[in-house]
Short mmCIF file of C-alpha atoms in Angstrom, two decimals:
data_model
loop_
_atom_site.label_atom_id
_atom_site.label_comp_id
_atom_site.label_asym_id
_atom_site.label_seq_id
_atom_site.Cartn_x
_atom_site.Cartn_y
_atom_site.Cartn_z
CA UNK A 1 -16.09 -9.99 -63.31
CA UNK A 2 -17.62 -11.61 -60.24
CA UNK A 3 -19.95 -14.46 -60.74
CA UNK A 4 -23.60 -12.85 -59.50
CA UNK A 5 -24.56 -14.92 -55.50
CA UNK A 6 -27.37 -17.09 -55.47
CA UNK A 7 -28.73 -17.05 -51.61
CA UNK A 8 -31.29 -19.02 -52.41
CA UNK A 9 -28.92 -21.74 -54.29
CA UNK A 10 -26.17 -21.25 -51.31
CA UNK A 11 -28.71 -21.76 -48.77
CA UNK A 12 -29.87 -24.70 -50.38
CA UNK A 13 -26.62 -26.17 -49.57
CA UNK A 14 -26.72 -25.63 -46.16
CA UNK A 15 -29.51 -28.13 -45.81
CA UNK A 16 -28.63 -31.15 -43.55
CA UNK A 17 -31.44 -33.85 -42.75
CA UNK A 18 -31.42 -35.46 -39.49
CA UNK A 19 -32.51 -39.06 -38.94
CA UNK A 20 -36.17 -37.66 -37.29
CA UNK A 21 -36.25 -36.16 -41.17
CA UNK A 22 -36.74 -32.46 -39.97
CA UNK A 23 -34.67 -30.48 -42.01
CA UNK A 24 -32.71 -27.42 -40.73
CA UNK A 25 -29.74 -25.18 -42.04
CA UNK A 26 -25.95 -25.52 -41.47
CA UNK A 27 -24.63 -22.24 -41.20
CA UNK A 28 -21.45 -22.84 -39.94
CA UNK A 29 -19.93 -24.29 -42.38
CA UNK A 30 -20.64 -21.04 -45.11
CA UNK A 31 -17.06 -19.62 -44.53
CA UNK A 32 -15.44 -23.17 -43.45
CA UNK A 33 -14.50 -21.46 -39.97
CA UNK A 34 -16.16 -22.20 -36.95
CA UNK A 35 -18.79 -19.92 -35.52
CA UNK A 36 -17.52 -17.85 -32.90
CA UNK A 37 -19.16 -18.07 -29.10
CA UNK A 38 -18.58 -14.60 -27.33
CA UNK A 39 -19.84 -16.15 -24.08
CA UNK A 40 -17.07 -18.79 -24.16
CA UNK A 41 -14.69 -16.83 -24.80
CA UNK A 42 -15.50 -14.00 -22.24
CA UNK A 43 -15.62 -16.79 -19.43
CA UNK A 44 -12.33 -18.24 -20.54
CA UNK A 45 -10.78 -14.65 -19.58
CA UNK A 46 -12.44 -14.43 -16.02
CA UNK A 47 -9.67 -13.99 -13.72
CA UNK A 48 -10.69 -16.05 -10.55
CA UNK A 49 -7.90 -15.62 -8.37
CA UNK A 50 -8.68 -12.09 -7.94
CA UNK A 51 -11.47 -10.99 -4.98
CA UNK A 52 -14.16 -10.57 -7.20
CA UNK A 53 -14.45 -11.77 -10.62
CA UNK A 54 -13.28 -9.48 -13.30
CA UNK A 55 -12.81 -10.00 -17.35
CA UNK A 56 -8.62 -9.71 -18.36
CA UNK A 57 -8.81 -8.07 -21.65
CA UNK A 58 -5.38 -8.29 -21.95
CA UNK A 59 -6.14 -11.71 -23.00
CA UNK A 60 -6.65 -11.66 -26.92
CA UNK A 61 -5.97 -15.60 -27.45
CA UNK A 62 -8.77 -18.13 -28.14
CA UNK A 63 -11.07 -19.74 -25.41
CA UNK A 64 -9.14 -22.74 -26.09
CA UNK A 65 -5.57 -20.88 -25.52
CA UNK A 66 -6.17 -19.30 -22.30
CA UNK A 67 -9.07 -22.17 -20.60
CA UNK A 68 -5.92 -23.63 -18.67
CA UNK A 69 -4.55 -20.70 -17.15
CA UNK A 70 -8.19 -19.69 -15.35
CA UNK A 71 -8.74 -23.16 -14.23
CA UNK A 72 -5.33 -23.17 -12.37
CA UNK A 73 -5.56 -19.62 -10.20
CA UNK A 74 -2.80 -20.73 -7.83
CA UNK A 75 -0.73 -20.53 -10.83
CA UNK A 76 2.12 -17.07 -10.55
CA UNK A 77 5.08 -17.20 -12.32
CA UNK A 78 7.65 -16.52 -9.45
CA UNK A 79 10.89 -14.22 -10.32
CA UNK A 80 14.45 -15.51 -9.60
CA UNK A 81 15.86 -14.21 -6.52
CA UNK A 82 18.84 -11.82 -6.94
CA UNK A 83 21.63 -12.53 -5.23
CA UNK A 84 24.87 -10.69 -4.77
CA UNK A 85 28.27 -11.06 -3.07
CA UNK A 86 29.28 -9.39 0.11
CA UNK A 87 31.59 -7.33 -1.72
CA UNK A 88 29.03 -5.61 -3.66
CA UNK A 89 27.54 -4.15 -0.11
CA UNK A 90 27.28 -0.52 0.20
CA UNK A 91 24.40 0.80 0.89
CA UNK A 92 23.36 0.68 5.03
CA UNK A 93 19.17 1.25 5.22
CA UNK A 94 18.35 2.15 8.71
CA UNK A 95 14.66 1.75 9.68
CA UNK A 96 12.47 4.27 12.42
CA UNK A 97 11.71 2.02 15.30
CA UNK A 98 7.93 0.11 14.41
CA UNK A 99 6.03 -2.71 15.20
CA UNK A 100 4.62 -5.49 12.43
CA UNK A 101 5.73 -5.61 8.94
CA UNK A 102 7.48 -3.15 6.58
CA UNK A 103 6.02 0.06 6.44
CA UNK A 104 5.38 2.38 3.34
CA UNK A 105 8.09 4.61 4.90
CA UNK A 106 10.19 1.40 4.99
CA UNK A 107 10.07 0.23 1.34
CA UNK A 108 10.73 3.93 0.46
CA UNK A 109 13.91 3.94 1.82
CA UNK A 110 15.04 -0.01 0.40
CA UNK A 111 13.58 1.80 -3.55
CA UNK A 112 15.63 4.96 -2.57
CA UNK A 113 18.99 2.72 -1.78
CA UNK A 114 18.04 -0.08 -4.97
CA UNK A 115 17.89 2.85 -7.44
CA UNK A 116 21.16 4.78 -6.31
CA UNK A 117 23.31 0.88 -5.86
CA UNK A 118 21.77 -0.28 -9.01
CA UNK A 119 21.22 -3.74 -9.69
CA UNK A 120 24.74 -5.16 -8.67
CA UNK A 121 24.92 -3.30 -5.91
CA UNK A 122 24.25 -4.66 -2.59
CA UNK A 123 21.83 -2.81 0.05
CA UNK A 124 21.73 -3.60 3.91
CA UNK A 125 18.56 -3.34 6.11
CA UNK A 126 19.02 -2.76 9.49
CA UNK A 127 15.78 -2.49 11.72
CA UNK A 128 14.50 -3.45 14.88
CA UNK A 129 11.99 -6.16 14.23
CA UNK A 130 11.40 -9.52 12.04
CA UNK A 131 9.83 -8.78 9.04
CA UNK A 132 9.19 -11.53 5.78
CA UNK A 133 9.09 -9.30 3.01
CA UNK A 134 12.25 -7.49 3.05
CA UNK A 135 13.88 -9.12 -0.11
CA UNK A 136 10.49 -8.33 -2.22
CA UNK A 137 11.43 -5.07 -0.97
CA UNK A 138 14.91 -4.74 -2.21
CA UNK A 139 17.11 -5.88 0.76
CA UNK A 140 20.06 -7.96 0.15
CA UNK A 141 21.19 -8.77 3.85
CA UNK A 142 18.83 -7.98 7.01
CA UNK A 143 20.62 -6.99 10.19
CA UNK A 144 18.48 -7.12 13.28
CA UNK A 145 18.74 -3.96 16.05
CA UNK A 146 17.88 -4.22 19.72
CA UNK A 147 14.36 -2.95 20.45
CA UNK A 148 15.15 0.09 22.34
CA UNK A 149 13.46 3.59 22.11
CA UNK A 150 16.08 5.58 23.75
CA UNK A 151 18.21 7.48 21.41
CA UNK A 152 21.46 7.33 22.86
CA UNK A 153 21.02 3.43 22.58
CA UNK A 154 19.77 3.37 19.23
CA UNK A 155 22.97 5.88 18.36
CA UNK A 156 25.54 3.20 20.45
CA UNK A 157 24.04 0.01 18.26
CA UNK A 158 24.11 2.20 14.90
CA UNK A 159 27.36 2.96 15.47
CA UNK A 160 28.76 -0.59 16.39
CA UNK A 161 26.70 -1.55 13.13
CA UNK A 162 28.67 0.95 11.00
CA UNK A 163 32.04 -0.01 12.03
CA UNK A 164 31.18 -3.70 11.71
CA UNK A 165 30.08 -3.52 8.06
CA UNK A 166 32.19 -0.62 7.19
CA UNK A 167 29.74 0.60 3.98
CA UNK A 168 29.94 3.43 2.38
CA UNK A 169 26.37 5.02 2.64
CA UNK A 170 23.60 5.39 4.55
CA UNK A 171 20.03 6.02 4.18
CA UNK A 172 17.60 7.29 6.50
CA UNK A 173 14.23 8.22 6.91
CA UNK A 174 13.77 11.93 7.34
CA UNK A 175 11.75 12.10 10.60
CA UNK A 176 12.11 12.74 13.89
CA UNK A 177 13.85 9.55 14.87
CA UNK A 178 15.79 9.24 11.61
CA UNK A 179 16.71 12.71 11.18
CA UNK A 180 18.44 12.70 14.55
CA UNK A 181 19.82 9.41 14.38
CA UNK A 182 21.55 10.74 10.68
CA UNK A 183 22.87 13.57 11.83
CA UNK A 184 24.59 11.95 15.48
CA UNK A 185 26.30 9.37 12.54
CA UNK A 186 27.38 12.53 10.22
CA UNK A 187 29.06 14.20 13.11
CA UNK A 188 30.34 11.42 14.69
CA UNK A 189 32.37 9.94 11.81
CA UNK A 190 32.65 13.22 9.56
CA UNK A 191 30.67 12.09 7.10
CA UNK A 192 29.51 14.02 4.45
CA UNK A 193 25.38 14.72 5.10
CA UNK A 194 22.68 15.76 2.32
CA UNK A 195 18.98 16.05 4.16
CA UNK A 196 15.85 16.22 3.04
CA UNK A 197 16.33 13.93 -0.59
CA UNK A 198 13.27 14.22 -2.67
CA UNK A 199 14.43 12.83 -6.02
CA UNK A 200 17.13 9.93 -6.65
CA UNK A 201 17.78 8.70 -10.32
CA UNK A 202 19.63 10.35 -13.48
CA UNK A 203 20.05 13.78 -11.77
CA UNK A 204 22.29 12.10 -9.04
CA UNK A 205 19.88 13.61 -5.88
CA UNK A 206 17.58 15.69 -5.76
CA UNK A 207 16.13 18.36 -2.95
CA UNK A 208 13.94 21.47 -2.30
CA UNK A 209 15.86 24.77 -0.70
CA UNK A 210 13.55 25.98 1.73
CA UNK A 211 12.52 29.11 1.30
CA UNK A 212 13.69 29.43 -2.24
CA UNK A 213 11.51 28.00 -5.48
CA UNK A 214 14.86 26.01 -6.68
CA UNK A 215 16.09 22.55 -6.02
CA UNK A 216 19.89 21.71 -4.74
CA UNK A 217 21.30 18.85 -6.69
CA UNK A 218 24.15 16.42 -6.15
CA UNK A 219 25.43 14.10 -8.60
CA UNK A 220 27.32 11.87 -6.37
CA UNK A 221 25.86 9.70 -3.37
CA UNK A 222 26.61 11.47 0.09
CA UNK A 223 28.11 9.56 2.76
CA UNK A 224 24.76 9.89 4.83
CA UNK A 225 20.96 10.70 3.12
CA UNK A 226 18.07 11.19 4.47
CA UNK A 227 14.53 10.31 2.70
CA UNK A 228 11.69 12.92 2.45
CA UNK A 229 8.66 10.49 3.20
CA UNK A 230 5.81 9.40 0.34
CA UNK A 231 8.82 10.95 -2.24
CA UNK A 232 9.72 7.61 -4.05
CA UNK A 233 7.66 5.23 -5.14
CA UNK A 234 8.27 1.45 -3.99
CA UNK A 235 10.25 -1.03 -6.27
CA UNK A 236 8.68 -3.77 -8.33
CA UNK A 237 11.37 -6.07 -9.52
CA UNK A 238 13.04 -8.87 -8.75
CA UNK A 239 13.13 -10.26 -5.06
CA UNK A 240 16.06 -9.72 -3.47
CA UNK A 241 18.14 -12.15 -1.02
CA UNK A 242 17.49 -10.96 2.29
CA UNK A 243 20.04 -13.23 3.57
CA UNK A 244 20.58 -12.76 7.79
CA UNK A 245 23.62 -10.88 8.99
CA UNK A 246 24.49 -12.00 12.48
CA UNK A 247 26.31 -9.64 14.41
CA UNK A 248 27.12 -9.02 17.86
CA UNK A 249 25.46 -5.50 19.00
CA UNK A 250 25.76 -4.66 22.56
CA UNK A 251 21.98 -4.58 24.33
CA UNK A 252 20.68 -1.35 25.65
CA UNK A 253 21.60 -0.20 28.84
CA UNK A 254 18.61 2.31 29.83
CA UNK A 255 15.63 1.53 30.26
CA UNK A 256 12.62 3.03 28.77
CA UNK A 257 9.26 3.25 29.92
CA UNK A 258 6.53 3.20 27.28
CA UNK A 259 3.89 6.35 28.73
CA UNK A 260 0.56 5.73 26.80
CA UNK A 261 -1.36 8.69 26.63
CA UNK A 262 -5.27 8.88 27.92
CA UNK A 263 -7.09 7.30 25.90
CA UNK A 264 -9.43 9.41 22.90
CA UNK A 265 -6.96 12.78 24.16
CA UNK A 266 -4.38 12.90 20.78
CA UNK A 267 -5.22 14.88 17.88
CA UNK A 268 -6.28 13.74 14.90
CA UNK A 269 -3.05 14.58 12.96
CA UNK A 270 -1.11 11.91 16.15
CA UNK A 271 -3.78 9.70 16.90
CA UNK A 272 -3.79 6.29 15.16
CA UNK A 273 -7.45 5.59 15.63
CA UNK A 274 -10.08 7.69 14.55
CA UNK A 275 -14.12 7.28 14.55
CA UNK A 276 -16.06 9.66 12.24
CA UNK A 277 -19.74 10.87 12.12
CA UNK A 278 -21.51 11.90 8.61
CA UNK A 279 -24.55 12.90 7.83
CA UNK A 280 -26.14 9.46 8.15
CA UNK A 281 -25.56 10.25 12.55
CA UNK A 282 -28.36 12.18 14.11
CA UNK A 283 -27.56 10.91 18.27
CA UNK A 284 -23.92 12.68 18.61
CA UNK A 285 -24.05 11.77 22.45
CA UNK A 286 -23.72 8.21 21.58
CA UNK A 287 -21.15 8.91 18.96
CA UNK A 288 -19.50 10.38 21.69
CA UNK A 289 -19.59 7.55 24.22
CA UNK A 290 -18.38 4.96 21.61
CA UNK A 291 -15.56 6.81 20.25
CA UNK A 292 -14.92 7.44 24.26
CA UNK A 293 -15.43 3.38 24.50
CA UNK A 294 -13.16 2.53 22.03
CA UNK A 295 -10.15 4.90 23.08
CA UNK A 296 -10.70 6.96 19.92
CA UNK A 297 -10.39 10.27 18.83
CA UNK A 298 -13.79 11.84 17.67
CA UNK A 299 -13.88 13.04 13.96
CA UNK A 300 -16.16 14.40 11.59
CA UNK A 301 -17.14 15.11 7.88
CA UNK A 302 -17.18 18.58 6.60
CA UNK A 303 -21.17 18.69 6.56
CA UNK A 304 -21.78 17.61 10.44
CA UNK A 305 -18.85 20.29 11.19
CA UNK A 306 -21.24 22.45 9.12
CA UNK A 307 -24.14 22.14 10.83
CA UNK A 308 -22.44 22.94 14.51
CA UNK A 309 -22.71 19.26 16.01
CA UNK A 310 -19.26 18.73 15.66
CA UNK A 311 -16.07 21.30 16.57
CA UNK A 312 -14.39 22.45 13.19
CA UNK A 313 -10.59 21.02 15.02
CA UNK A 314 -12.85 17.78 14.25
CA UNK A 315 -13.77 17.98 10.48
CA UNK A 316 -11.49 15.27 8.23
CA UNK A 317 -10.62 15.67 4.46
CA UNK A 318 -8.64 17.55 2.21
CA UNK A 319 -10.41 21.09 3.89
CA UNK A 320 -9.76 19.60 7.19
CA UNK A 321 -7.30 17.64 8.75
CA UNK A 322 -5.31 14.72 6.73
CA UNK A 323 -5.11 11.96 8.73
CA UNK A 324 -2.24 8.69 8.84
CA UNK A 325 -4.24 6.43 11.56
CA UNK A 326 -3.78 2.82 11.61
CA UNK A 327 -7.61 2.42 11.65
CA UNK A 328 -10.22 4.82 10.76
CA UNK A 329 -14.35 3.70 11.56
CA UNK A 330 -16.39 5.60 9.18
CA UNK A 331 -20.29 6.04 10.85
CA UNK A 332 -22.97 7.39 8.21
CA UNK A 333 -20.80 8.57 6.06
CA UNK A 334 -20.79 8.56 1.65
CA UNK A 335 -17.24 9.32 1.41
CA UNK A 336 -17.26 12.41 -0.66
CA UNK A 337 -13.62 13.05 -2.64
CA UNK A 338 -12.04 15.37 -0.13
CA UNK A 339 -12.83 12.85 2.54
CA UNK A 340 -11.26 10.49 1.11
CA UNK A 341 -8.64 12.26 -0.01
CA UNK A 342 -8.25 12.82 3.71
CA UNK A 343 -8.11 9.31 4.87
CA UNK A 344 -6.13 8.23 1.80
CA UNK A 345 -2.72 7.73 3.81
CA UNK A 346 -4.79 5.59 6.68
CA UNK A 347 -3.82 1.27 6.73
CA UNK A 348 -7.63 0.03 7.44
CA UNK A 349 -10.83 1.60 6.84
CA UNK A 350 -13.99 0.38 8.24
CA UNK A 351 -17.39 1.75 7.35
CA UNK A 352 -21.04 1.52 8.32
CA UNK A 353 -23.51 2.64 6.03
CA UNK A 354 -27.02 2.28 4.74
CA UNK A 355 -26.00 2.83 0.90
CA UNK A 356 -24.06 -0.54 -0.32
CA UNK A 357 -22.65 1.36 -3.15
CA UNK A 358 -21.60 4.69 -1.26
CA UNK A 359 -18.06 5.56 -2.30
CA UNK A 360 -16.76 4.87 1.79
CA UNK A 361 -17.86 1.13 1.63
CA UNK A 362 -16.19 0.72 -1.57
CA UNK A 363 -13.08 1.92 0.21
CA UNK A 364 -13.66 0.10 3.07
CA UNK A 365 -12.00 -3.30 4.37
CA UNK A 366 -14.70 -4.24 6.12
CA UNK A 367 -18.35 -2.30 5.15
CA UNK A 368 -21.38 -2.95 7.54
CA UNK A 369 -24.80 -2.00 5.37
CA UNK A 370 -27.16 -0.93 7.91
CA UNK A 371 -27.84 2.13 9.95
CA UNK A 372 -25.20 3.30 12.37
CA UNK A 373 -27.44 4.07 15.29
CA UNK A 374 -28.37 0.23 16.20
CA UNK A 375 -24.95 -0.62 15.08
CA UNK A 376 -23.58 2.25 17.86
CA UNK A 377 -25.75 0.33 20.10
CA UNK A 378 -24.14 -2.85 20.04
CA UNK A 379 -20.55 -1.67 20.69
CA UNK A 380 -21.50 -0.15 23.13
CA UNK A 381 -23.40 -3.53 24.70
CA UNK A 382 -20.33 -5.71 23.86
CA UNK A 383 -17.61 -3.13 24.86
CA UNK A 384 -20.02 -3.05 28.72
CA UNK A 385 -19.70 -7.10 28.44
CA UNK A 386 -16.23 -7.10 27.93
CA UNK A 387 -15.47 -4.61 31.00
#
């Protein structure tokens, strides 16, 4: 049998005096742990590296436990690079022609050629441009192209490449530069040739029949594959080596002559800048002249297409047309899902709106809260200075 509490005797005991004889109560000590501070221990899980300040939850340890790693921010555990042997080569990754960085289409094809190599395998990257990231993207050695547009040049340098490094595979992007490029190398050097790849992992490959509700499968690697785009997801491991291969590719012998088209005249589906009016835009003649101003094509939400003031060939979004711009300026407009399901697959986003917590600034890069009229205005003003 338990002993019946006293509160009134156990509180008793609490008592402490101070030296200014006020007496108070020491509660702390009625379980001999200390008294928990919620407050201390939610700012010792603030994660301040981040933009904006968020709470890790993930972090279950004591205030006292996890203090150091918030003050140091700059602190990220770095993987070991992975390093292989030339031997353990054979996987060739030809990029499509670009400018800048890697692009998503890029790191698709390095995943594609890490997951059918493996992890001692060795995979090539062969592309036109400098680029930093390629070992965090699963390239092993980095072979640099001549910058030439032409195909027949392209096909010549390819082809000196191959025989060089004398790999088993290739992997191309399934456009209309790769595509071609694949299937010059396939005929050229009898290779065997499996387009269109949708799926590589346990099933060996994977791709749709067209025409037919079945896949084609292929349990060993074909000489030469080509990559569906937005089909594999990128990698996530361990940096790879990206060591330099210097070889000795002939330079192009034609010249090609870059023909820009008029400015604001490409569809939305080819352009890769696009300004948009919503609902927030009542003056569509100075929508107009800006998107005019800025060499843009003109595009539209579903409601303005709605109402008439915009063409339907205009209207953006999952009803309308899905766009893949480099940069896409948002005027007056919330961002409703379809729209931005429809601008989902575009690199920067730039809005202007009235509403600080519309669903388009939140997606935006760069958000401008004000209305889109005086905002018009001074484009327009600095775009005259600048002429």
């Amino acid at each position: 049998m338990r002993p019946r509490r006293d509160p009134r005797t156990e509180r008793a005991s609490h008592l402490v005096t101070h030296g200014d004889g006020r007496p108070r109560f020491d509660l702390a000590v009625r379980s001999g742990r200390p008294r928990r501070d919620p407050r201390g221990e939610m700012a010792a899980q603030v994660v301040r590296h981040q933009p904006r300040l968020r709470i890790d939850r993930l972090q279950h340890g004591a205030a006292s436990s996890v203090a150091p790693a918030a003050s140091s921010p700059t602190a990220k555990p770095t993987a070991a690079i992975v390093a292989v042997p030339d031997t353990a080569l054979r996987v060739l990754v030809i990029a499509d022609p670009g400018k800048g960085g890697l692009t998503a289409l890029d790191r698709q094809l390095l995943a594609a050629a890490r997951l059918a190599v493996g992890k001692e395998g060795g995979v090539v990257l062969a592309i036109d441009r400098a680029v930093e990231d390629a070992g965090e993207a699963g390239a092993d050695r980095v072979v640099l192209l001549p910058d030439t547009l032409h195909p027949v040049d392209r096909f010549d340098a390819v082809t000196a490449l191959h025989r060089a490094l004398a790999l088993p595979h290739l992997v191309l992007p399934e456009t209309a530069a790769g595509g071609d490029l694949a299937r010059r190398l396939a005929a050229r050097f009898g290779l065997s040739f499996f387009p269109g790849v949708e799926q590589i992992g346990a099933r060996g490959m994977v791709r749709a029949v067209r025409g037919r509700k079945v896949d084609q499968e292929r349990a060993e690697l074909a000489s030469v594959i080509t990559l569906i785009p937005d089909m594999v997801p990128q990698r996530a491991d361990a940096p790879r080596e990206a060591k330099a291969i210097a070889l000795d590719v002939a330079p192009p012998r034609r010249q090609v002559k870059r023909v820009k088209p008029e400015r604001g005249s490409l569809s939305l589906a080819d352009t890769d800048f696009v300004v948009s009016a919503g609902n927030g835009i009542s003056d569509f003649d100075r929508f107009r002249a800006v998107a005019a101003a800025l060499g843009a094509t003109p595009g539209a939400s579903r409601v303005v297409c709605d109402s008439g003031d915009m063409p339907r060939a205009a209207q953006v979004g999952a009803s309308g047309t899905v766009l893949a711009a480099d940069c896409y300026l948002a005027l007056g407009i919330a961002g409703a899902p379809q729209h931005l399901q429809g601008i989902a697959g575009c690199e920067h986003v730039l809005a202007v709106n009235t509403d600080l917590h519309a669903a388009m600034v939140e997606r935006a890069e760069l958000a401008i809260v004000a209305d889109a009229h005086p905002v018009m205005e001074a484009l327009l003003r600095l775009l005259k200075e600048d002429v």
